[in-house]
Amino acid sequence: MDVITLRRPFDAHVHLRDGVALETVVPHVARDFGRALVMPNLTPPVTTTDGALAYRDRILAQVPSGVDFEPLMALYLTDATTPEEIERAAATPGVVAVKLYPAGATTNSDAGVTSIERVADALVAMEEHGLLLLVHGEVTRDDVDVFDREARYLDEVLAPVVEKHARLKVVLEHVTTAQGVDFVKSARDGVAGTITAHHLLYHRNHLLAGRIRPHLYCLPILKAAPHREALIEAATSGSPRFFLGTDSAPHPRGAKECHEGCAGCYTSPTALALYAEVFEAAGALGRLDDFASGFATAFYGLDPIDGEVTLRREEWTVPATYALGAEELVPLRANETLTWRRAD
Ligand code: NCD
Ligand code: ZN
């Protein structure tokens, strides 16, 4: 097979940032994706419906003319999020979810949730009004090893939430472990997981063996190789519980290549080619369309996206950098060769 045609994909987890960064990132995402669920971890975070709608307008202002792109918004859950705010968000077209960052878990998560008990009323309101809960599933305690934080979160926090709120739709974002895969597979209906391209392509040796590679540093951190195998199996299995969420997370080069570098891999311009590489290696190219478009659309209960994208087997070299305002943005696989390319 030398040509792959997909329904225009849905990136169910992406960081677009704000301000001048939108000028670079939004055109990259809108080129390949017809719809995206935009993460709210700005500084300050997007905690209100009004804030989400204003952010949406700033995003739409950067969509190239003639391109159809639908940003879907999520509120950033804090200890102070009220049931009224949840109700308002649920009644607002274009706001579809609430993102739970455990406080201190990742980039711009300081305002996140300090304990699940503190958001009990908000979770009840979400269940009642039909807003989805998107979870960055990692505990943040110092006594828990960074590689164990996802598995511990599932046992300690997420399993009880899923059980207690039987009608709440829950997405375990960026699943990175075999335990995460098992959790999603064996959960009740209404639980799904997103999987990034980088967690399908890399394991922790790629990040750490011999030399440290800051552009592979993301959170949750890359795990040992067998976890990657479990992710590939889940993504290519045809299960509607697993779908594409790139977690593309741009940071300026200087914030990655430094003392105390930021977590996040930038994959928006290359994500479809990267996923195609993984699905082809697994002999599952025929399942890429559902993973990239169909399953998330169904899980979110959305209308199908119009249009298609075509990838062609053609080698090309990923640019070394993109401009990010006055700074540089280094994409994943910078200067390396990819085997799939957008046909137009
Ligand atoms: C994300 C970011 O930079 O906003 N970073 C990351 O490593 N994935 C935050 C997140 O999704 O954890
Ligand atoms: Zn993310």
PDB file of C-alpha atoms in Angstrom, residues 5-305:
ATOM      1  CA  THR A   5      -6.690   7.948   2.775  1.00  0.00           C
ATOM      2  CA  LEU A   6      -8.197   8.837   6.136  1.00  0.00           C
ATOM      3  CA  ARG A   7     -11.283  10.706   7.165  1.00  0.00           C
ATOM      4  CA  ARG A   8      -9.969  14.055   8.381  1.00  0.00           C
ATOM      5  CA  PRO A   9      -8.589  13.109  11.800  1.00  0.00           C
ATOM      6  CA  PHE A  10      -9.491  14.299  15.290  1.00  0.00           C
ATOM      7  CA  ASP A  11      -6.610  15.040  17.656  1.00  0.00           C
ATOM      8  CA  ALA A  12      -8.258  14.355  21.000  1.00  0.00           C
ATOM      9  CA  HIS A  13      -5.413  15.906  23.048  1.00  0.00           C
ATOM     10  CA  VAL A  14      -3.280  18.803  21.864  1.00  0.00           C
ATOM     11  CA  HIS A  15      -1.538  21.853  23.318  1.00  0.00           C
ATOM     12  CA  LEU A  16      -1.839  24.914  21.090  1.00  0.00           C
ATOM     13  CA  ARG A  17      -0.507  27.474  23.618  1.00  0.00           C
ATOM     14  CA  ASP A  18      -1.469  31.138  23.243  1.00  0.00           C
ATOM     15  CA  GLY A  19      -0.291  34.460  21.870  1.00  0.00           C
ATOM     16  CA  VAL A  20       2.316  34.395  19.140  1.00  0.00           C
ATOM     17  CA  ALA A  21       2.738  30.588  19.404  1.00  0.00           C
ATOM     18  CA  LEU A  22      -0.753  30.160  17.943  1.00  0.00           C
ATOM     19  CA  GLU A  23       0.516  31.599  14.643  1.00  0.00           C
ATOM     20  CA  THR A  24       2.775  28.571  14.206  1.00  0.00           C
ATOM     21  CA  VAL A  25       0.889  25.811  15.936  1.00  0.00           C
ATOM     22  CA  VAL A  26      -2.699  26.335  14.785  1.00  0.00           C
ATOM     23  CA  PRO A  27      -1.871  26.108  11.040  1.00  0.00           C
ATOM     24  CA  HIS A  28       0.135  22.920  11.673  1.00  0.00           C
ATOM     25  CA  VAL A  29      -2.747  21.272  13.520  1.00  0.00           C
ATOM     26  CA  ALA A  30      -5.481  22.541  11.203  1.00  0.00           C
ATOM     27  CA  ARG A  31      -3.635  21.267   8.149  1.00  0.00           C
ATOM     28  CA  ASP A  32      -3.900  17.638   9.199  1.00  0.00           C
ATOM     29  CA  PHE A  33      -6.757  17.568  11.702  1.00  0.00           C
ATOM     30  CA  GLY A  34     -10.356  18.606  11.183  1.00  0.00           C
ATOM     31  CA  ARG A  35     -11.000  18.815  14.895  1.00  0.00           C
ATOM     32  CA  ALA A  36      -8.911  18.944  18.047  1.00  0.00           C
ATOM     33  CA  LEU A  37      -9.493  18.906  21.757  1.00  0.00           C
ATOM     34  CA  VAL A  38      -7.430  21.805  23.037  1.00  0.00           C
ATOM     35  CA  MET A  39      -5.790  21.535  26.441  1.00  0.00           C
ATOM     36  CA  PRO A  40      -6.411  24.418  28.855  1.00  0.00           C
ATOM     37  CA  ASN A  41      -3.041  24.532  30.686  1.00  0.00           C
ATOM     38  CA  LEU A  42      -2.210  28.100  29.722  1.00  0.00           C
ATOM     39  CA  THR A  43      -0.723  30.599  32.157  1.00  0.00           C
ATOM     40  CA  PRO A  44      -3.095  31.449  33.732  1.00  0.00           C
ATOM     41  CA  PRO A  45      -5.148  28.314  33.052  1.00  0.00           C
ATOM     42  CA  VAL A  46      -8.514  28.355  31.291  1.00  0.00           C
ATOM     43  CA  THR A  47     -10.836  27.768  34.232  1.00  0.00           C
ATOM     44  CA  THR A  48     -14.095  29.357  33.044  1.00  0.00           C
ATOM     45  CA  THR A  49     -16.483  28.984  30.137  1.00  0.00           C
ATOM     46  CA  ASP A  50     -15.953  32.620  29.182  1.00  0.00           C
ATOM     47  CA  GLY A  51     -12.217  32.089  29.215  1.00  0.00           C
ATOM     48  CA  ALA A  52     -12.559  28.992  27.039  1.00  0.00           C
ATOM     49  CA  LEU A  53     -14.686  30.834  24.480  1.00  0.00           C
ATOM     50  CA  ALA A  54     -12.251  33.750  24.327  1.00  0.00           C
ATOM     51  CA  TYR A  55      -9.367  31.293  23.859  1.00  0.00           C
ATOM     52  CA  ARG A  56     -11.342  29.547  21.130  1.00  0.00           C
ATOM     53  CA  ASP A  57     -11.708  32.867  19.282  1.00  0.00           C
ATOM     54  CA  ARG A  58      -7.946  33.457  19.468  1.00  0.00           C
ATOM     55  CA  ILE A  59      -7.400  29.994  17.998  1.00  0.00           C
ATOM     56  CA  LEU A  60      -9.948  30.457  15.221  1.00  0.00           C
ATOM     57  CA  ALA A  61      -8.273  33.740  14.253  1.00  0.00           C
ATOM     58  CA  GLN A  62      -5.169  31.732  13.290  1.00  0.00           C
ATOM     59  CA  VAL A  63      -6.896  29.090  11.146  1.00  0.00           C
ATOM     60  CA  PRO A  64      -5.784  29.625   7.535  1.00  0.00           C
ATOM     61  CA  SER A  65      -8.614  30.714   5.251  1.00  0.00           C
ATOM     62  CA  GLY A  66     -10.306  27.893   3.410  1.00  0.00           C
ATOM     63  CA  VAL A  67      -9.364  25.355   6.091  1.00  0.00           C
ATOM     64  CA  ASP A  68     -12.081  23.686   8.166  1.00  0.00           C
ATOM     65  CA  PHE A  69     -10.953  23.248  11.740  1.00  0.00           C
ATOM     66  CA  GLU A  70     -13.045  22.827  14.860  1.00  0.00           C
ATOM     67  CA  PRO A  71     -11.323  23.466  18.197  1.00  0.00           C
ATOM     68  CA  LEU A  72     -13.130  21.798  21.078  1.00  0.00           C
ATOM     69  CA  MET A  73     -12.492  23.307  24.469  1.00  0.00           C
ATOM     70  CA  ALA A  74     -11.927  21.896  27.942  1.00  0.00           C
ATOM     71  CA  LEU A  75     -12.000  23.688  31.281  1.00  0.00           C
ATOM     72  CA  TYR A  76      -9.048  23.335  33.646  1.00  0.00           C
ATOM     73  CA  LEU A  77     -10.327  21.783  36.859  1.00  0.00           C
ATOM     74  CA  THR A  78      -9.211  23.400  40.118  1.00  0.00           C
ATOM     75  CA  ASP A  79     -10.161  22.869  43.740  1.00  0.00           C
ATOM     76  CA  ALA A  80     -12.354  25.966  43.329  1.00  0.00           C
ATOM     77  CA  THR A  81     -14.328  24.911  40.216  1.00  0.00           C
ATOM     78  CA  THR A  82     -18.027  25.265  41.080  1.00  0.00           C
ATOM     79  CA  PRO A  83     -20.938  23.068  39.974  1.00  0.00           C
ATOM     80  CA  GLU A  84     -22.442  26.237  38.437  1.00  0.00           C
ATOM     81  CA  GLU A  85     -19.375  26.697  36.238  1.00  0.00           C
ATOM     82  CA  ILE A  86     -19.646  23.062  35.160  1.00  0.00           C
ATOM     83  CA  GLU A  87     -23.304  23.518  34.310  1.00  0.00           C
ATOM     84  CA  ARG A  88     -22.510  26.650  32.288  1.00  0.00           C
ATOM     85  CA  ALA A  89     -19.766  24.851  30.383  1.00  0.00           C
ATOM     86  CA  ALA A  90     -21.988  21.869  29.655  1.00  0.00           C
ATOM     87  CA  ALA A  91     -24.626  24.170  28.177  1.00  0.00           C
ATOM     88  CA  THR A  92     -22.074  25.846  25.890  1.00  0.00           C
ATOM     89  CA  PRO A  93     -21.521  24.411  22.411  1.00  0.00           C
ATOM     90  CA  GLY A  94     -17.827  23.875  21.774  1.00  0.00           C
ATOM     91  CA  VAL A  95     -16.966  23.211  25.433  1.00  0.00           C
ATOM     92  CA  VAL A  96     -17.026  19.456  25.857  1.00  0.00           C
ATOM     93  CA  ALA A  97     -14.791  18.418  28.721  1.00  0.00           C
ATOM     94  CA  VAL A  98     -12.943  19.210  31.916  1.00  0.00           C
ATOM     95  CA  LYS A  99      -9.242  18.450  32.326  1.00  0.00           C
ATOM     96  CA  LEU A 100      -7.953  17.178  35.636  1.00  0.00           C
ATOM     97  CA  TYR A 101      -4.278  17.864  36.264  1.00  0.00           C
ATOM     98  CA  PRO A 102      -3.087  16.682  39.660  1.00  0.00           C
ATOM     99  CA  ALA A 103      -1.347  19.749  41.121  1.00  0.00           C
ATOM    100  CA  GLY A 104       2.346  19.639  40.229  1.00  0.00           C
ATOM    101  CA  ALA A 105       2.087  16.734  37.769  1.00  0.00           C
ATOM    102  CA  THR A 106       3.234  18.535  34.612  1.00  0.00           C
ATOM    103  CA  THR A 107       3.626  21.805  32.696  1.00  0.00           C
ATOM    104  CA  ASN A 108       1.344  24.528  34.117  1.00  0.00           C
ATOM    105  CA  SER A 109      -0.369  22.236  36.578  1.00  0.00           C
ATOM    106  CA  ASP A 110       0.296  24.276  39.717  1.00  0.00           C
ATOM    107  CA  ALA A 111      -3.330  25.383  39.845  1.00  0.00           C
ATOM    108  CA  GLY A 112      -4.504  21.786  39.428  1.00  0.00           C
ATOM    109  CA  VAL A 113      -6.367  19.509  41.785  1.00  0.00           C
ATOM    110  CA  THR A 114      -4.724  18.994  45.192  1.00  0.00           C
ATOM    111  CA  SER A 115      -6.926  16.063  46.183  1.00  0.00           C
ATOM    112  CA  ILE A 116      -9.803  14.282  44.521  1.00  0.00           C
ATOM    113  CA  GLU A 117     -12.089  14.929  47.505  1.00  0.00           C
ATOM    114  CA  ARG A 118     -11.887  18.658  46.823  1.00  0.00           C
ATOM    115  CA  VAL A 119     -13.503  18.265  43.392  1.00  0.00           C
ATOM    116  CA  ALA A 120     -16.250  15.866  44.472  1.00  0.00           C
ATOM    117  CA  ASP A 121     -19.063  18.352  43.762  1.00  0.00           C
ATOM    118  CA  ALA A 122     -17.634  19.269  40.379  1.00  0.00           C
ATOM    119  CA  LEU A 123     -17.453  15.587  39.399  1.00  0.00           C
ATOM    120  CA  VAL A 124     -21.090  15.090  40.400  1.00  0.00           C
ATOM    121  CA  ALA A 125     -22.040  18.102  38.264  1.00  0.00           C
ATOM    122  CA  MET A 126     -20.056  16.768  35.306  1.00  0.00           C
ATOM    123  CA  GLU A 127     -21.780  13.423  35.564  1.00  0.00           C
ATOM    124  CA  GLU A 128     -25.171  15.092  35.776  1.00  0.00           C
ATOM    125  CA  HIS A 129     -24.642  17.542  32.897  1.00  0.00           C
ATOM    126  CA  GLY A 130     -22.672  15.275  30.580  1.00  0.00           C
ATOM    127  CA  LEU A 131     -19.234  16.920  30.512  1.00  0.00           C
ATOM    128  CA  LEU A 132     -16.370  14.502  29.994  1.00  0.00           C
ATOM    129  CA  LEU A 133     -13.532  14.132  32.477  1.00  0.00           C
ATOM    130  CA  LEU A 134     -10.054  14.065  30.907  1.00  0.00           C
ATOM    131  CA  VAL A 135      -7.380  12.870  33.280  1.00  0.00           C
ATOM    132  CA  HIS A 136      -3.642  13.385  33.481  1.00  0.00           C
ATOM    133  CA  GLY A 137      -3.250  10.184  35.464  1.00  0.00           C
ATOM    134  CA  GLU A 138      -0.160  10.509  37.640  1.00  0.00           C
ATOM    135  CA  VAL A 139       0.302  10.787  41.368  1.00  0.00           C
ATOM    136  CA  THR A 140       2.733  13.517  42.318  1.00  0.00           C
ATOM    137  CA  ARG A 141       4.049  12.422  45.704  1.00  0.00           C
ATOM    138  CA  ASP A 142       7.817  12.514  46.073  1.00  0.00           C
ATOM    139  CA  ASP A 143       7.869   9.007  47.498  1.00  0.00           C
ATOM    140  CA  VAL A 144       6.481   7.523  44.271  1.00  0.00           C
ATOM    141  CA  ASP A 145       8.994   6.829  41.537  1.00  0.00           C
ATOM    142  CA  VAL A 146       8.380   8.850  38.394  1.00  0.00           C
ATOM    143  CA  PHE A 147       8.027   5.657  36.323  1.00  0.00           C
ATOM    144  CA  ASP A 148       5.338   4.280  38.672  1.00  0.00           C
ATOM    145  CA  ARG A 149       3.179   7.363  38.903  1.00  0.00           C
ATOM    146  CA  GLU A 150       0.607   6.410  36.272  1.00  0.00           C
ATOM    147  CA  ALA A 151      -0.022   2.914  37.615  1.00  0.00           C
ATOM    148  CA  ARG A 152      -0.365   4.244  41.157  1.00  0.00           C
ATOM    149  CA  TYR A 153      -2.858   6.896  40.085  1.00  0.00           C
ATOM    150  CA  LEU A 154      -5.113   4.296  38.508  1.00  0.00           C
ATOM    151  CA  ASP A 155      -5.300   2.263  41.707  1.00  0.00           C
ATOM    152  CA  GLU A 156      -5.406   5.094  44.177  1.00  0.00           C
ATOM    153  CA  VAL A 157      -7.540   7.691  42.426  1.00  0.00           C
ATOM    154  CA  LEU A 158      -9.039   6.841  39.060  1.00  0.00           C
ATOM    155  CA  ALA A 159     -10.541   3.405  39.749  1.00  0.00           C
ATOM    156  CA  PRO A 160     -12.601   4.755  42.677  1.00  0.00           C
ATOM    157  CA  VAL A 161     -13.728   7.786  40.627  1.00  0.00           C
ATOM    158  CA  VAL A 162     -14.875   5.595  37.736  1.00  0.00           C
ATOM    159  CA  GLU A 163     -16.766   3.360  40.141  1.00  0.00           C
ATOM    160  CA  LYS A 164     -18.343   6.160  42.164  1.00  0.00           C
ATOM    161  CA  HIS A 165     -19.481   8.178  39.134  1.00  0.00           C
ATOM    162  CA  ALA A 166     -21.037   5.450  37.040  1.00  0.00           C
ATOM    163  CA  ARG A 167     -22.326   7.747  34.276  1.00  0.00           C
ATOM    164  CA  LEU A 168     -19.261   9.976  34.008  1.00  0.00           C
ATOM    165  CA  LYS A 169     -17.384   9.597  30.741  1.00  0.00           C
ATOM    166  CA  VAL A 170     -13.675   9.427  31.458  1.00  0.00           C
ATOM    167  CA  VAL A 171     -10.624   9.586  29.197  1.00  0.00           C
ATOM    168  CA  LEU A 172      -7.281   8.484  30.570  1.00  0.00           C
ATOM    169  CA  GLU A 173      -5.082  10.843  28.584  1.00  0.00           C
ATOM    170  CA  HIS A 174      -1.764   9.765  27.066  1.00  0.00           C
ATOM    171  CA  VAL A 175      -1.751   6.176  28.342  1.00  0.00           C
ATOM    172  CA  THR A 176       1.891   5.134  28.804  1.00  0.00           C
ATOM    173  CA  THR A 177       1.859   1.804  30.647  1.00  0.00           C
ATOM    174  CA  ALA A 178       0.584  -1.746  30.306  1.00  0.00           C
ATOM    175  CA  GLN A 179      -1.374  -1.075  33.504  1.00  0.00           C
ATOM    176  CA  GLY A 180      -3.030   1.909  31.825  1.00  0.00           C
ATOM    177  CA  VAL A 181      -3.950  -0.229  28.829  1.00  0.00           C
ATOM    178  CA  ASP A 182      -5.449  -2.897  31.097  1.00  0.00           C
ATOM    179  CA  PHE A 183      -7.325  -0.276  33.099  1.00  0.00           C
ATOM    180  CA  VAL A 184      -8.991   1.152  29.987  1.00  0.00           C
ATOM    181  CA  LYS A 185      -9.677  -2.256  28.450  1.00  0.00           C
ATOM    182  CA  SER A 186     -11.337  -3.693  31.528  1.00  0.00           C
ATOM    183  CA  ALA A 187     -13.209  -0.592  32.725  1.00  0.00           C
ATOM    184  CA  ARG A 188     -16.964  -0.140  32.486  1.00  0.00           C
ATOM    185  CA  ASP A 189     -18.478   1.450  29.377  1.00  0.00           C
ATOM    186  CA  GLY A 190     -17.712   5.143  29.044  1.00  0.00           C
ATOM    187  CA  VAL A 191     -13.974   4.888  29.712  1.00  0.00           C
ATOM    188  CA  ALA A 192     -11.395   5.421  26.959  1.00  0.00           C
ATOM    189  CA  GLY A 193      -7.731   6.320  26.525  1.00  0.00           C
ATOM    190  CA  THR A 194      -5.697   8.459  24.160  1.00  0.00           C
ATOM    191  CA  ILE A 195      -2.296   7.336  22.914  1.00  0.00           C
ATOM    192  CA  THR A 196       0.460   9.606  21.616  1.00  0.00           C
ATOM    193  CA  ALA A 197       2.702   8.933  18.633  1.00  0.00           C
ATOM    194  CA  HIS A 198       5.844   9.337  20.725  1.00  0.00           C
ATOM    195  CA  HIS A 199       4.819   6.723  23.278  1.00  0.00           C
ATOM    196  CA  LEU A 200       4.163   4.313  20.386  1.00  0.00           C
ATOM    197  CA  LEU A 201       7.579   5.003  18.850  1.00  0.00           C
ATOM    198  CA  TYR A 202       9.914   5.316  21.804  1.00  0.00           C
ATOM    199  CA  HIS A 203      10.749   3.810  25.172  1.00  0.00           C
ATOM    200  CA  ARG A 204      12.910   5.130  27.950  1.00  0.00           C
ATOM    201  CA  ASN A 205      16.211   3.933  26.504  1.00  0.00           C
ATOM    202  CA  HIS A 206      15.634   6.280  23.596  1.00  0.00           C
ATOM    203  CA  LEU A 207      15.397   9.101  26.120  1.00  0.00           C
ATOM    204  CA  LEU A 208      18.153   8.112  28.506  1.00  0.00           C
ATOM    205  CA  ALA A 209      20.603   5.488  27.230  1.00  0.00           C
ATOM    206  CA  GLY A 210      24.092   6.851  26.625  1.00  0.00           C
ATOM    207  CA  ARG A 211      22.980  10.452  26.196  1.00  0.00           C
ATOM    208  CA  ILE A 212      19.957  12.384  27.314  1.00  0.00           C
ATOM    209  CA  ARG A 213      17.642  13.533  24.546  1.00  0.00           C
ATOM    210  CA  PRO A 214      15.591  16.445  25.821  1.00  0.00           C
ATOM    211  CA  HIS A 215      13.216  16.481  22.859  1.00  0.00           C
ATOM    212  CA  LEU A 216      11.982  13.029  23.949  1.00  0.00           C
ATOM    213  CA  TYR A 217      11.275  14.231  27.471  1.00  0.00           C
ATOM    214  CA  CYS A 218       7.554  14.389  28.071  1.00  0.00           C
ATOM    215  CA  LEU A 219       5.127  13.607  30.855  1.00  0.00           C
ATOM    216  CA  PRO A 220       4.068  11.007  31.592  1.00  0.00           C
ATOM    217  CA  ILE A 221       7.666   9.985  30.941  1.00  0.00           C
ATOM    218  CA  LEU A 222       8.545   7.294  28.370  1.00  0.00           C
ATOM    219  CA  LYS A 223       8.430   3.869  30.026  1.00  0.00           C
ATOM    220  CA  ALA A 224      10.336   0.597  29.557  1.00  0.00           C
ATOM    221  CA  ALA A 225      10.060  -1.191  26.204  1.00  0.00           C
ATOM    222  CA  PRO A 226       7.357  -3.747  27.188  1.00  0.00           C
ATOM    223  CA  HIS A 227       4.968  -0.898  27.995  1.00  0.00           C
ATOM    224  CA  ARG A 228       5.467   0.446  24.507  1.00  0.00           C
ATOM    225  CA  GLU A 229       4.563  -2.988  23.132  1.00  0.00           C
ATOM    226  CA  ALA A 230       1.324  -2.929  25.137  1.00  0.00           C
ATOM    227  CA  LEU A 231       0.487   0.506  23.753  1.00  0.00           C
ATOM    228  CA  ILE A 232       1.094  -0.604  20.168  1.00  0.00           C
ATOM    229  CA  GLU A 233      -1.103  -3.624  20.721  1.00  0.00           C
ATOM    230  CA  ALA A 234      -3.895  -1.442  22.156  1.00  0.00           C
ATOM    231  CA  ALA A 235      -3.712   1.257  19.482  1.00  0.00           C
ATOM    232  CA  THR A 236      -3.690  -1.196  16.584  1.00  0.00           C
ATOM    233  CA  SER A 237      -6.167  -3.677  18.089  1.00  0.00           C
ATOM    234  CA  GLY A 238      -9.278  -2.074  16.644  1.00  0.00           C
ATOM    235  CA  SER A 239     -10.703  -1.442  20.125  1.00  0.00           C
ATOM    236  CA  PRO A 240     -12.858   1.712  20.065  1.00  0.00           C
ATOM    237  CA  ARG A 241     -11.621   2.531  23.571  1.00  0.00           C
ATOM    238  CA  PHE A 242      -8.243   3.712  22.283  1.00  0.00           C
ATOM    239  CA  PHE A 243      -7.872   6.682  19.996  1.00  0.00           C
ATOM    240  CA  LEU A 244      -5.444   9.314  18.774  1.00  0.00           C
ATOM    241  CA  GLY A 245      -4.372  12.126  21.057  1.00  0.00           C
ATOM    242  CA  THR A 246      -0.982  13.497  20.085  1.00  0.00           C
ATOM    243  CA  ASP A 247      -0.271  15.443  23.280  1.00  0.00           C
ATOM    244  CA  SER A 248       1.822  17.601  20.971  1.00  0.00           C
ATOM    245  CA  ALA A 249       3.231  20.157  23.412  1.00  0.00           C
ATOM    246  CA  PRO A 250       5.449  22.897  21.961  1.00  0.00           C
ATOM    247  CA  HIS A 251       8.143  24.554  24.057  1.00  0.00           C
ATOM    248  CA  PRO A 252      10.814  26.957  22.772  1.00  0.00           C
ATOM    249  CA  ARG A 253      14.135  25.248  22.104  1.00  0.00           C
ATOM    250  CA  GLY A 254      15.776  27.065  25.015  1.00  0.00           C
ATOM    251  CA  ALA A 255      13.209  25.687  27.453  1.00  0.00           C
ATOM    252  CA  LYS A 256      13.966  22.113  26.304  1.00  0.00           C
ATOM    253  CA  GLU A 257      17.746  22.199  25.905  1.00  0.00           C
ATOM    254  CA  CYS A 258      18.734  23.507  29.313  1.00  0.00           C
ATOM    255  CA  HIS A 259      19.088  22.888  33.014  1.00  0.00           C
ATOM    256  CA  GLU A 260      15.551  21.921  34.179  1.00  0.00           C
ATOM    257  CA  GLY A 261      14.087  21.404  30.713  1.00  0.00           C
ATOM    258  CA  CYS A 262      10.328  21.372  30.153  1.00  0.00           C
ATOM    259  CA  ALA A 263       8.304  18.255  29.381  1.00  0.00           C
ATOM    260  CA  GLY A 264       6.611  18.002  25.992  1.00  0.00           C
ATOM    261  CA  CYS A 265       7.213  16.678  22.465  1.00  0.00           C
ATOM    262  CA  TYR A 266       6.109  18.685  19.440  1.00  0.00           C
ATOM    263  CA  THR A 267       4.487  16.383  16.881  1.00  0.00           C
ATOM    264  CA  SER A 268       1.637  18.320  15.288  1.00  0.00           C
ATOM    265  CA  PRO A 269       3.194  18.638  11.795  1.00  0.00           C
ATOM    266  CA  THR A 270       4.357  15.011  11.673  1.00  0.00           C
ATOM    267  CA  ALA A 271       1.877  13.119  13.812  1.00  0.00           C
ATOM    268  CA  LEU A 272      -0.088  11.440  11.037  1.00  0.00           C
ATOM    269  CA  ALA A 273       3.099  10.194   9.391  1.00  0.00           C
ATOM    270  CA  LEU A 274       4.398   8.944  12.740  1.00  0.00           C
ATOM    271  CA  TYR A 275       1.218   7.039  13.550  1.00  0.00           C
ATOM    272  CA  ALA A 276       1.189   5.606  10.010  1.00  0.00           C
ATOM    273  CA  GLU A 277       4.722   4.315  10.578  1.00  0.00           C
ATOM    274  CA  VAL A 278       3.622   2.530  13.759  1.00  0.00           C
ATOM    275  CA  PHE A 279       0.455   1.073  12.240  1.00  0.00           C
ATOM    276  CA  GLU A 280       2.334  -0.118   9.176  1.00  0.00           C
ATOM    277  CA  ALA A 281       5.009  -1.842  11.264  1.00  0.00           C
ATOM    278  CA  ALA A 282       2.224  -3.597  13.167  1.00  0.00           C
ATOM    279  CA  GLY A 283       0.531  -4.685   9.925  1.00  0.00           C
ATOM    280  CA  ALA A 284      -2.531  -2.638  10.882  1.00  0.00           C
ATOM    281  CA  LEU A 285      -2.683   0.276   8.427  1.00  0.00           C
ATOM    282  CA  GLY A 286      -6.318  -0.611   7.767  1.00  0.00           C
ATOM    283  CA  ARG A 287      -7.121   0.308  11.369  1.00  0.00           C
ATOM    284  CA  LEU A 288      -5.524   3.743  11.350  1.00  0.00           C
ATOM    285  CA  ASP A 289      -8.648   5.521  10.102  1.00  0.00           C
ATOM    286  CA  ASP A 290     -10.806   4.426  13.033  1.00  0.00           C
ATOM    287  CA  PHE A 291      -8.033   5.175  15.506  1.00  0.00           C
ATOM    288  CA  ALA A 292      -7.423   8.628  14.034  1.00  0.00           C
ATOM    289  CA  SER A 293     -10.989   9.698  13.285  1.00  0.00           C
ATOM    290  CA  GLY A 294     -13.812   7.315  13.987  1.00  0.00           C
ATOM    291  CA  PHE A 295     -13.390   6.157  17.561  1.00  0.00           C
ATOM    292  CA  ALA A 296     -12.936   9.559  19.218  1.00  0.00           C
ATOM    293  CA  THR A 297     -15.796  11.044  17.212  1.00  0.00           C
ATOM    294  CA  ALA A 298     -18.063   8.242  18.420  1.00  0.00           C
ATOM    295  CA  PHE A 299     -16.857   8.398  22.032  1.00  0.00           C
ATOM    296  CA  TYR A 300     -17.456  12.151  22.173  1.00  0.00           C
ATOM    297  CA  GLY A 301     -20.825  11.753  20.411  1.00  0.00           C
ATOM    298  CA  LEU A 302     -19.877  14.237  17.677  1.00  0.00           C
ATOM    299  CA  ASP A 303     -20.853  14.571  14.035  1.00  0.00           C
ATOM    300  CA  PRO A 304     -18.438  13.018  11.563  1.00  0.00           C
ATOM    301  CA  ILE A 305     -15.831  15.429  10.210  1.00  0.00           C
TER     302      ILE A 305
END
